[in-house]
Short mmCIF file of C-alpha atoms and ligand atoms in Angstrom, two decimals:
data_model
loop_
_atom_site.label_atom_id
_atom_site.label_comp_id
_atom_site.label_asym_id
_atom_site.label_seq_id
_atom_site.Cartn_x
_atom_site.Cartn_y
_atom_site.Cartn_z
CA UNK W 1 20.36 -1.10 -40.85
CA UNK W 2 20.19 2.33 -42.83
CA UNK W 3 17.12 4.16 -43.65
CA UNK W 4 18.64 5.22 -47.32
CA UNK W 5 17.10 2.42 -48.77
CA UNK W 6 13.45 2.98 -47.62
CA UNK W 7 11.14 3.73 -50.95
CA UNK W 8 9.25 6.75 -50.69
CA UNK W 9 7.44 5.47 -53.72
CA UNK W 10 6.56 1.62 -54.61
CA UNK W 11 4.31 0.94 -57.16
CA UNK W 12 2.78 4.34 -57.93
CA UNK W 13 2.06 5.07 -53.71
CA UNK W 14 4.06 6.18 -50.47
CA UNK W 15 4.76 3.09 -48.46
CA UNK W 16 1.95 4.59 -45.55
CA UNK W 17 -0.82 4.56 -48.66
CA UNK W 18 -0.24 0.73 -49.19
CA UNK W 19 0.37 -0.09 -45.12
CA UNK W 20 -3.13 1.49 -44.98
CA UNK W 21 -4.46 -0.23 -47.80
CA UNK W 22 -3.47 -4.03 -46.62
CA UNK W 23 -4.15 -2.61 -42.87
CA UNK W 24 -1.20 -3.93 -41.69
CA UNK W 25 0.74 -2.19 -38.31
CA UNK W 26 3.81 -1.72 -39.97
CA UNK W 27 5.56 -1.68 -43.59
CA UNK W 28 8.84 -1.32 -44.57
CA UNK W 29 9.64 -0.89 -48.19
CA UNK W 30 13.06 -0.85 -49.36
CA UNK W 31 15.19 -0.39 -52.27
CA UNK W 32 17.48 -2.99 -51.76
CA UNK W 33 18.40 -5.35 -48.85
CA UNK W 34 19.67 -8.84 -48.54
CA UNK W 35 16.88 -11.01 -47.43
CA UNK W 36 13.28 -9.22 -46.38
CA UNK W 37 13.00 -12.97 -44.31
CA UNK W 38 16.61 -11.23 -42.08
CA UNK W 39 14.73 -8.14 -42.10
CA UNK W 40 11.56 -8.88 -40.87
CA UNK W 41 13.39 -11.92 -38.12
CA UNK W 42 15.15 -8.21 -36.67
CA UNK W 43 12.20 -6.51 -36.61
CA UNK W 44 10.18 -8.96 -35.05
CA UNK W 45 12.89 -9.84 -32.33
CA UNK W 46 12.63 -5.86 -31.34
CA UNK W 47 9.11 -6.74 -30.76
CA UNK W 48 6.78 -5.50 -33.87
CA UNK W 49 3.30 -6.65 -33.85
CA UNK W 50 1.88 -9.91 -36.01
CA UNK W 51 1.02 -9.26 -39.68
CA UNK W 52 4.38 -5.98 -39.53
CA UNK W 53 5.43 -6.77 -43.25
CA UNK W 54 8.60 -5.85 -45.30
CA UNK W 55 8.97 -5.79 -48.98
CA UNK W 56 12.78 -5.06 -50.93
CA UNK W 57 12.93 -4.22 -54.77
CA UNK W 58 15.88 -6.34 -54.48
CA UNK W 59 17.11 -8.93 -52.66
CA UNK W 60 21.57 -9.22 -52.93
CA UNK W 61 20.99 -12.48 -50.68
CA UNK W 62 17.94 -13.81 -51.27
CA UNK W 63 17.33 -17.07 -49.81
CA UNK W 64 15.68 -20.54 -50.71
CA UNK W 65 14.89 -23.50 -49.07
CA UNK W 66 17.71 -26.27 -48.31
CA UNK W 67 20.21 -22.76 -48.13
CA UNK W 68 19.69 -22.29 -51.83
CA UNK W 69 19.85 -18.89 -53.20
CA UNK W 70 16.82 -17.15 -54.46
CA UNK W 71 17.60 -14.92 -57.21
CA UNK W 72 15.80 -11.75 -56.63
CA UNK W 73 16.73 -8.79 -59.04
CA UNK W 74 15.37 -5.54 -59.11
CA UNK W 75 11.79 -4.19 -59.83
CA UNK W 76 11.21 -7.96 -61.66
CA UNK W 77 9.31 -9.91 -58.69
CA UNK W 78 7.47 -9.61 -55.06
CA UNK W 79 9.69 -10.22 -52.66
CA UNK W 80 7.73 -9.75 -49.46
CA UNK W 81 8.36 -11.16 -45.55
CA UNK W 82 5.74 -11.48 -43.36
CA UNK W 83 5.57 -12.04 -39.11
CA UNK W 84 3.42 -13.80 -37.95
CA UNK W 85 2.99 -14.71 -34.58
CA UNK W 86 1.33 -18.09 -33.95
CA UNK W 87 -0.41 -18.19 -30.58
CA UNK W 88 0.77 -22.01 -30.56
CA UNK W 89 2.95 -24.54 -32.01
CA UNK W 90 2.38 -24.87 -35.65
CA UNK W 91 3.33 -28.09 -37.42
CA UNK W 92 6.68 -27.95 -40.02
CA UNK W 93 4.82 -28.12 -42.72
CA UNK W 94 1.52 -27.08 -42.50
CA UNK W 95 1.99 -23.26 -42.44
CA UNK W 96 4.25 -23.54 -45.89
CA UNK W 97 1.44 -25.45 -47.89
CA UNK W 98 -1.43 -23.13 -46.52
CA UNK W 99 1.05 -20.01 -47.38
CA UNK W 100 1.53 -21.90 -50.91
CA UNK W 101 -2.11 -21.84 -51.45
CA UNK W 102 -2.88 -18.48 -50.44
CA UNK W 103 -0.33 -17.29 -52.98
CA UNK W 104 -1.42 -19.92 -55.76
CA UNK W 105 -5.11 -18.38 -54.90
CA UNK W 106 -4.20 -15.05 -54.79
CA UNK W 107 -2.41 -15.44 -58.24
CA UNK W 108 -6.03 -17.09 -59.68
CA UNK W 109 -7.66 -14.55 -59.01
CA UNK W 110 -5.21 -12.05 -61.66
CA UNK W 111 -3.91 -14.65 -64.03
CA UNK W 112 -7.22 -16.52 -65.00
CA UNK W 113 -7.32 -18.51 -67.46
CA UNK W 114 -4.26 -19.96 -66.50
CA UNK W 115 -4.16 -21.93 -63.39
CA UNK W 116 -1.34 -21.80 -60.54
CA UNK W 117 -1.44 -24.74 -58.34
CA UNK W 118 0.75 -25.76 -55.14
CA UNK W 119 3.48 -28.11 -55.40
CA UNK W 120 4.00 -29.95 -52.00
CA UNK W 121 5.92 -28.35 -49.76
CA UNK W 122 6.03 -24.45 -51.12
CA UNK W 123 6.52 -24.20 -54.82
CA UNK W 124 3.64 -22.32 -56.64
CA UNK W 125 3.76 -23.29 -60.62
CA UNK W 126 2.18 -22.45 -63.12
CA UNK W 127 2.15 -24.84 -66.17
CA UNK W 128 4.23 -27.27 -64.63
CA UNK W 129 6.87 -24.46 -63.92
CA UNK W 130 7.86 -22.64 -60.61
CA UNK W 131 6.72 -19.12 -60.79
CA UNK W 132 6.76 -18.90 -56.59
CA UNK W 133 8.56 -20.18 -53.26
CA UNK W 134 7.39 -19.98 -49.78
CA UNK W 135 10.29 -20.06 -46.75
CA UNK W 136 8.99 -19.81 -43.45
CA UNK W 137 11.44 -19.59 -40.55
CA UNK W 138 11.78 -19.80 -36.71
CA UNK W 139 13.90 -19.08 -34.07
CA UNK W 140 17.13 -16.72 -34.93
CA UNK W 141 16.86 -12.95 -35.04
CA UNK W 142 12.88 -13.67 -35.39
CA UNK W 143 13.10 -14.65 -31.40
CA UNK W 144 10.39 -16.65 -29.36
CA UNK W 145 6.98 -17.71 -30.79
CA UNK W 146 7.57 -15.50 -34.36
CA UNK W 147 7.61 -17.20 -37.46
CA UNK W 148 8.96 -15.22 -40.40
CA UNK W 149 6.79 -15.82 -43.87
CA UNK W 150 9.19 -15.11 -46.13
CA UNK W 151 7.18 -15.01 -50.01
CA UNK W 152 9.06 -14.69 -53.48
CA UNK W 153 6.97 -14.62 -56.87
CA UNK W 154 9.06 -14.33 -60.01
CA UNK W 155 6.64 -11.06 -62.00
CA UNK W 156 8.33 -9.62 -64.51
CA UNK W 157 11.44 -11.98 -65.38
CA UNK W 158 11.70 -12.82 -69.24
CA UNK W 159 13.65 -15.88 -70.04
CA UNK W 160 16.92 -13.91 -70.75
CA UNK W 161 16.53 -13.01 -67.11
CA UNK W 162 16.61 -16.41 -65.16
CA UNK W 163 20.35 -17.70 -64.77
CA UNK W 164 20.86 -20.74 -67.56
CA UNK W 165 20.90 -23.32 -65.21
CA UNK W 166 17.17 -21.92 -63.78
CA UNK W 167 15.08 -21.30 -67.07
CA UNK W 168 14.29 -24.81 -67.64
CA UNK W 169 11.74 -25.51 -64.54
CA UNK W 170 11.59 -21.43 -63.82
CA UNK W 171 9.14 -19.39 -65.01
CA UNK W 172 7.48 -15.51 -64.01
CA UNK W 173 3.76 -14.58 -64.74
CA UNK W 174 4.54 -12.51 -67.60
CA UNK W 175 6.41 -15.18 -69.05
CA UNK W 176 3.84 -17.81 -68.14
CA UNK W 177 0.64 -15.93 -69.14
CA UNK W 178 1.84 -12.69 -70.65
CA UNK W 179 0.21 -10.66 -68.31
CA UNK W 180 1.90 -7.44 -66.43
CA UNK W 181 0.81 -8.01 -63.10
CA UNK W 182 0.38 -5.30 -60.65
CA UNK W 183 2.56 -6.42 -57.97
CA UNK W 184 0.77 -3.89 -55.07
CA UNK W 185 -2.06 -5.68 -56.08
CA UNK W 186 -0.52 -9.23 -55.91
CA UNK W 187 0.91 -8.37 -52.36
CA UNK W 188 -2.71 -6.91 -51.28
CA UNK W 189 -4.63 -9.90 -52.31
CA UNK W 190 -2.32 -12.43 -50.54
CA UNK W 191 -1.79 -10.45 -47.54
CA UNK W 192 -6.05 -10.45 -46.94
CA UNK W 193 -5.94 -13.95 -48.14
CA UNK W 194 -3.35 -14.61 -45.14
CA UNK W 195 -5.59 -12.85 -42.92
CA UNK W 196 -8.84 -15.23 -44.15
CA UNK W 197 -7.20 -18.20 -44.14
CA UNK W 198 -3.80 -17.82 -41.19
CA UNK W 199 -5.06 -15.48 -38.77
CA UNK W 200 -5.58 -17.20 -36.42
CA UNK W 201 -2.48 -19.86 -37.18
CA UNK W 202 -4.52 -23.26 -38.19
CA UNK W 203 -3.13 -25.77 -36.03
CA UNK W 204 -4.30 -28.58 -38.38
CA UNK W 205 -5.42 -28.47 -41.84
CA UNK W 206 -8.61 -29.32 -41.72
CA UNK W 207 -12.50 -28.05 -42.74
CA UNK W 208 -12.77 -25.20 -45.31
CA UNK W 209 -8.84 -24.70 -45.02
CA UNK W 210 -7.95 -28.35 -46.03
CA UNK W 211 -10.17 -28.05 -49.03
CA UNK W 212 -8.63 -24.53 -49.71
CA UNK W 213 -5.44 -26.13 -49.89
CA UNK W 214 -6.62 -29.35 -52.05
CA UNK W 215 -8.50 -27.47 -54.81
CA UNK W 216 -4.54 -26.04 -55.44
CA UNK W 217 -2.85 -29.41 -54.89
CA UNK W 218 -0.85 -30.10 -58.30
CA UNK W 219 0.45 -33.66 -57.06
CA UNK W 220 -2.74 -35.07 -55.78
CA UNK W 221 -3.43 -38.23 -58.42
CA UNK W 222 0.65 -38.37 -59.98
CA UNK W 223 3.03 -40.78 -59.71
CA UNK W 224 6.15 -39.17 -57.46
CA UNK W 225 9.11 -39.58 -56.22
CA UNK W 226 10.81 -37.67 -53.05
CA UNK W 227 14.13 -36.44 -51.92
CA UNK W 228 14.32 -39.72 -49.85
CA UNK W 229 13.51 -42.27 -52.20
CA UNK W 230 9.83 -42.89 -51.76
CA UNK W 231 7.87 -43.68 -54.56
CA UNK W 232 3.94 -43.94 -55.06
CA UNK W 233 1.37 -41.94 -55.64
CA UNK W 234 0.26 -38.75 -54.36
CA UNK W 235 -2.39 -38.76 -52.36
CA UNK W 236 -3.53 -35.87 -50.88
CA UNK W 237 -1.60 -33.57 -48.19
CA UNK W 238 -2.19 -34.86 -43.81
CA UNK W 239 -3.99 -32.48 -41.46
CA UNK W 240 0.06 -31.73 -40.56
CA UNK W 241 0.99 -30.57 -43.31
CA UNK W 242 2.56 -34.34 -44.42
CA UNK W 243 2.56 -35.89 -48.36
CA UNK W 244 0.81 -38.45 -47.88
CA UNK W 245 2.18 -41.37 -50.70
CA UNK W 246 0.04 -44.43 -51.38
CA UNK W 247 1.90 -47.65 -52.68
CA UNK W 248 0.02 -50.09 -55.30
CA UNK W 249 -2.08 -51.81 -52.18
CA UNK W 250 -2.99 -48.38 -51.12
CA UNK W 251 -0.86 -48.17 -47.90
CA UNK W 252 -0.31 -44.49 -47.11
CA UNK W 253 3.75 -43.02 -46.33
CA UNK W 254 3.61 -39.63 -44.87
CA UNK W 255 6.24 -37.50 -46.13
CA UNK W 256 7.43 -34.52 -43.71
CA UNK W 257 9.91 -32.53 -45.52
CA UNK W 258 12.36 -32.91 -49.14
CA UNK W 259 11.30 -32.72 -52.52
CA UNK W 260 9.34 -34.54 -55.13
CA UNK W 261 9.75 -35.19 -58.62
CA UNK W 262 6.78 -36.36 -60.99
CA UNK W 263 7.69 -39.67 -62.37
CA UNK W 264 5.06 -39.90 -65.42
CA UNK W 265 3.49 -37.38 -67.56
CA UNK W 266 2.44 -34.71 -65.57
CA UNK W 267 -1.17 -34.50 -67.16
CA UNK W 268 -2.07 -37.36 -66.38
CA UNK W 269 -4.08 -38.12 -62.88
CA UNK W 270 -4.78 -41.20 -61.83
CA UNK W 271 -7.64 -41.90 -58.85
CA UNK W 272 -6.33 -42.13 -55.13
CA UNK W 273 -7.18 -45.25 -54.18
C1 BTN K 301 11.90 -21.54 -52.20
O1 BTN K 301 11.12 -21.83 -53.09
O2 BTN K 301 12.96 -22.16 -52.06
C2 BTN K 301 11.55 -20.42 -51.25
C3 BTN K 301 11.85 -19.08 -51.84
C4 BTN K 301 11.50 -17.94 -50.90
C5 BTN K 301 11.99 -16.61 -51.40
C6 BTN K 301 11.48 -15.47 -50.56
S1 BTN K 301 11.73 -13.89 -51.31
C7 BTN K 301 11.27 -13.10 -49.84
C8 BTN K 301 11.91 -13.89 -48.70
N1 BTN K 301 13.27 -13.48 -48.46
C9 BTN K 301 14.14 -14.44 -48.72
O3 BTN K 301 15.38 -14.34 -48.58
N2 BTN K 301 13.52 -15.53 -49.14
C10 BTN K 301 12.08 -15.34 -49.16
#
């Protein structure tokens, strides 16, 4: 990998200003590179320390979930990879939907009134639009034990930017609130958010965490459907990380990984049984 993308300058400092800032033992900030998640998987495998973070002005092969592609153009979002190093097994899910919440909390905090929420597994919206993915990944280039937090939030993007086939359920902050958000700021305020909530790794989501992670729940109370074909209504997210689905007698389906689709009108909430 060549050093003639590394920023001097991001956001108005040198890259060493913000790795002091967010006290983090390593940043790498770079023009342009194809996924910050490959980045930060080679960087960990040649043994950086927990919390080493890399951030790209562009992404050229971005990635998504389910091997989708995660548009990522230049100067218009946050697109930040994080390693982590959980001391022990953490389950599928869990770390994505804690992640999800940190961001959607982090976001609060600079886009109030509006109100970003966490869409089970790792979508962040914001008025029923996705403004944010999470992608965490093992194994690969990241080698034993590291799990790459790889975090995208859409900024700047006006509609015109999103491909066609995106703007319907896509959305950025400035779009969504029309606010300019710092984005040195956004990355600060998740990265100590990680620290309060993920450092140590929950192995469960439980306590003050669990109700972290509720208070941002945006399915909790809706009728859904998921990737697999089960149908209910959502109740709640399982000290794993699971959707947890109740059927009209209450009976509770966890869910461990796909997607879900709201079935009814989105505003309305209905009590979990
Ligand atoms: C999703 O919603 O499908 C997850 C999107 C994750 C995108 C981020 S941007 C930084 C990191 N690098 C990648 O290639 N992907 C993640």
């Amino acid at each position: 990998m060549s050093g003639a993308s590394l920023l001097q300058v991001w956001e108005g400092r040198p890259p060493h200003a913000w790795r002091t800032a967010w006290g983090l033992p390593a940043l790498e900030i770079r023009a342009s590179i194809g996924s910050t998640n490959d980045r930060a998987g080679e960087l960990a495998a040649a043994g950086v320390p927990a919390f080493s973070v890399v951030i790209a002005e562009e992404q050229t092969a971005g990635r998504g979930r389910s091997g989708r592609r995660w548009a990522s153009p230049p100067g218009m979002g946050l697109w930040m990879s994080i390693v982590l190093r959980p001391e022990a097994v953490t389950p599928r899910p869990l770390l994505s939907v804690a992640l999800g919440a940190v961001v959607a909390s982090a976001l609060e905090t600079l886009v109030t009134p509006a109100v970003p929420g966490l869409k089970w597994p790792n979508d962040v919206e914001i008025a029923g639009r996705k403004v944010g993915g999470i992608l965490c990944e093992t194994g690969g280039a990241a080698g034993t034990g590291a799990v790459i937090a790889g975090i995208g939030i859409n900024v700047r993007q006006r509609a015109d930017d999103f491909d066609p086939e995106l703007r319907e359920n896509a959305t950025s902050v400035l779009l969504a609130t029309g606010l300019y958000v710092d984005r040195a700021e956004l990355a600060g305020r998740i990265l100590h958010l990680v620290h309060e909530w993920l450092v140590p790794a929950p192995r469960k989501l439980e306590g003050e965490l669990a109700r972290h992670v509720a208070r941002f729940d945006l399915l909790r109370g809706r009728q859904v459907v998921t990737s697999d074909g089960a149908s209910g209504l959502a109740a709640g997210i399982a000290p794993d990380g699971a959707l947890l689905i109740a059927d009209e007698r209450g009976a509770r389906r966890r869910v461990l990984a796909g997607s879900v689709t709201l079935t009814r009108d989105p505003r309305r909430r209905e009590r979990v049984p």
